[in-house]
Amino acid sequence: MTNKPYGNTRMAKYVERRVLELKPTKSQAEIATQVGYVNPNMITMIKQGSSKVALDRVPALAVALEADPAFVMQLALEQAIGRTAAEAVVEVFGEPVTANEVGWLQAIRKASSNTDPRLTSRSQAAINAIFGR
């Protein structure tokens, strides 16, 4: 039995999903090369949870996975210091905002004519409906 201390992390699951989603256009070896890994099996090791992502590799990994760097950094922090400590970092420095979330914020501002609308139960229900919840 191999040691997989990061197997249940959100990063391992995310990398596995993104590699699968990118498979039609990019191989796992190409992703590894883009990140700067000498060993292309490093992506497999991250997916399986036997290795974690080094924080200095996050920017390149985000580009290779065509993902938001702030989101990938959040996942890497969870692996590096644990979820509770990562939440403490967010509490001190603020919630990272992804490029996708900035797009949502801009759409809300445009739709509301920059009136700073409150999040009401009705608007929350509309958002939940968009995501099928």
Coordinates of C-alpha atoms in Angstrom, one line a residue:
M1 CA 0.0 0.0 0.0
T2 CA 1.4 3.4 -1.0
N3 CA 1.3 6.5 1.2
K4 CA -1.2 9.0 -0.1
P5 CA -1.4 11.7 2.6
Y6 CA -3.0 14.2 0.2
G7 CA -5.4 11.9 -1.5
N8 CA -8.5 13.4 0.0
T9 CA -7.5 17.0 -0.6
R10 CA -9.5 19.3 -2.8
M11 CA -6.3 19.9 -4.8
A12 CA -5.9 16.3 -5.7
K13 CA -9.5 16.0 -6.8
Y14 CA -9.3 19.3 -8.8
V15 CA -6.1 18.4 -10.7
E16 CA -7.6 15.0 -11.5
R17 CA -10.8 16.7 -12.9
R18 CA -8.9 19.4 -14.9
V19 CA -6.5 16.9 -16.4
L20 CA -9.5 14.9 -17.6
E21 CA -11.3 18.0 -18.9
L22 CA -8.2 19.1 -20.8
K23 CA -7.4 15.6 -22.2
P24 CA -8.9 16.4 -25.7
T25 CA -6.5 19.3 -26.1
K26 CA -3.5 18.7 -23.8
S27 CA -1.8 15.6 -22.5
Q28 CA -0.8 15.1 -18.9
A29 CA 2.9 15.2 -20.0
E30 CA 2.3 18.5 -21.6
I31 CA 0.8 19.9 -18.4
A32 CA 3.8 18.6 -16.4
T33 CA 6.2 20.3 -18.8
Q34 CA 4.3 23.6 -18.7
V35 CA 4.5 23.5 -14.9
G36 CA 8.2 22.8 -15.1
Y37 CA 8.2 19.3 -13.7
V38 CA 11.1 17.2 -15.0
N39 CA 9.2 14.0 -14.2
P40 CA 5.9 13.9 -16.0
N41 CA 4.6 11.5 -13.4
M42 CA 4.5 14.4 -10.9
I43 CA 1.0 15.2 -12.1
T44 CA -0.1 11.6 -11.5
M45 CA 1.4 11.8 -8.0
I46 CA -0.6 15.0 -7.3
K47 CA -3.8 13.5 -8.6
Q48 CA -3.3 10.3 -6.5
G49 CA -2.4 12.3 -3.4
S50 CA 1.1 11.0 -2.9
S51 CA 2.6 14.4 -3.4
K52 CA 1.5 18.0 -2.8
V53 CA 1.8 21.0 -5.0
A54 CA 4.7 23.3 -4.0
L55 CA 3.5 26.9 -3.5
D56 CA 6.1 28.2 -6.0
R57 CA 4.6 26.0 -8.7
V58 CA 1.1 27.4 -8.3
P59 CA 1.3 30.1 -11.0
A60 CA 2.6 27.7 -13.6
L61 CA 0.1 25.0 -12.6
A62 CA -2.8 27.4 -12.9
V63 CA -1.7 28.4 -16.4
A64 CA -1.2 24.8 -17.4
L65 CA -4.6 23.8 -16.0
E66 CA -6.2 26.9 -17.5
A67 CA -7.4 27.8 -14.0
D68 CA -7.6 30.8 -11.8
P69 CA -4.3 31.3 -9.9
A70 CA -6.1 32.5 -6.7
F71 CA -8.2 29.4 -6.6
V72 CA -5.3 27.1 -7.2
M73 CA -3.3 28.9 -4.5
Q74 CA -6.1 28.4 -2.1
L75 CA -6.1 24.7 -2.8
A76 CA -2.3 24.5 -2.5
L77 CA -2.4 26.4 0.8
E78 CA -4.9 23.8 2.2
Q79 CA -2.4 21.1 1.2
A80 CA 0.6 22.9 2.6
I81 CA -0.7 24.1 6.0
G82 CA -4.1 22.4 6.4
R83 CA -7.6 23.6 5.9
T84 CA -8.0 25.3 9.3
A85 CA -4.7 27.2 8.9
A86 CA -5.6 28.1 5.3
E87 CA -9.0 29.5 6.6
A88 CA -7.0 31.6 9.1
V89 CA -4.9 33.0 6.3
V90 CA -8.1 34.0 4.5
E91 CA -9.5 35.5 7.7
V92 CA -6.4 37.7 8.0
F93 CA -5.8 38.6 4.4
G94 CA -9.3 38.3 3.0
E95 CA -11.1 35.9 0.7
P96 CA -9.3 35.6 -2.6
V97 CA -11.4 36.6 -5.6
T98 CA -11.1 34.6 -8.8
A99 CA -11.2 36.1 -12.2
N100 CA -14.6 34.4 -12.7
E101 CA -15.9 35.9 -9.6
V102 CA -14.8 39.4 -10.7
G103 CA -16.8 38.8 -13.9
W104 CA -19.9 38.0 -11.8
L105 CA -19.3 41.2 -9.7
Q106 CA -19.0 43.3 -12.8
A107 CA -22.2 41.8 -14.2
I108 CA -24.0 42.6 -10.9
R109 CA -22.7 46.2 -11.0
K110 CA -23.8 46.6 -14.6
A111 CA -27.3 45.1 -14.0
S112 CA -27.8 47.2 -10.9
S113 CA -26.4 50.4 -12.4
N114 CA -23.8 50.5 -9.7
T115 CA -26.4 50.9 -6.9
D116 CA -24.7 48.6 -4.5
P117 CA -27.7 46.3 -4.1
R118 CA -28.2 44.3 -0.9
L119 CA -28.3 40.5 -1.1
T120 CA -31.9 39.8 -0.3
S121 CA -33.5 36.4 0.2
R122 CA -35.1 36.9 -3.3
S123 CA -31.7 37.6 -5.0
Q124 CA -30.1 34.7 -3.1
A125 CA -32.9 32.4 -4.3
A126 CA -32.2 33.6 -7.9
I127 CA -28.5 32.9 -7.5
N128 CA -29.3 29.4 -6.1
A129 CA -31.6 28.8 -9.0
I130 CA -28.9 29.6 -11.5
F131 CA -26.7 26.9 -9.9
G132 CA -29.6 24.4 -9.5
R133 CA -29.8 24.6 -5.8

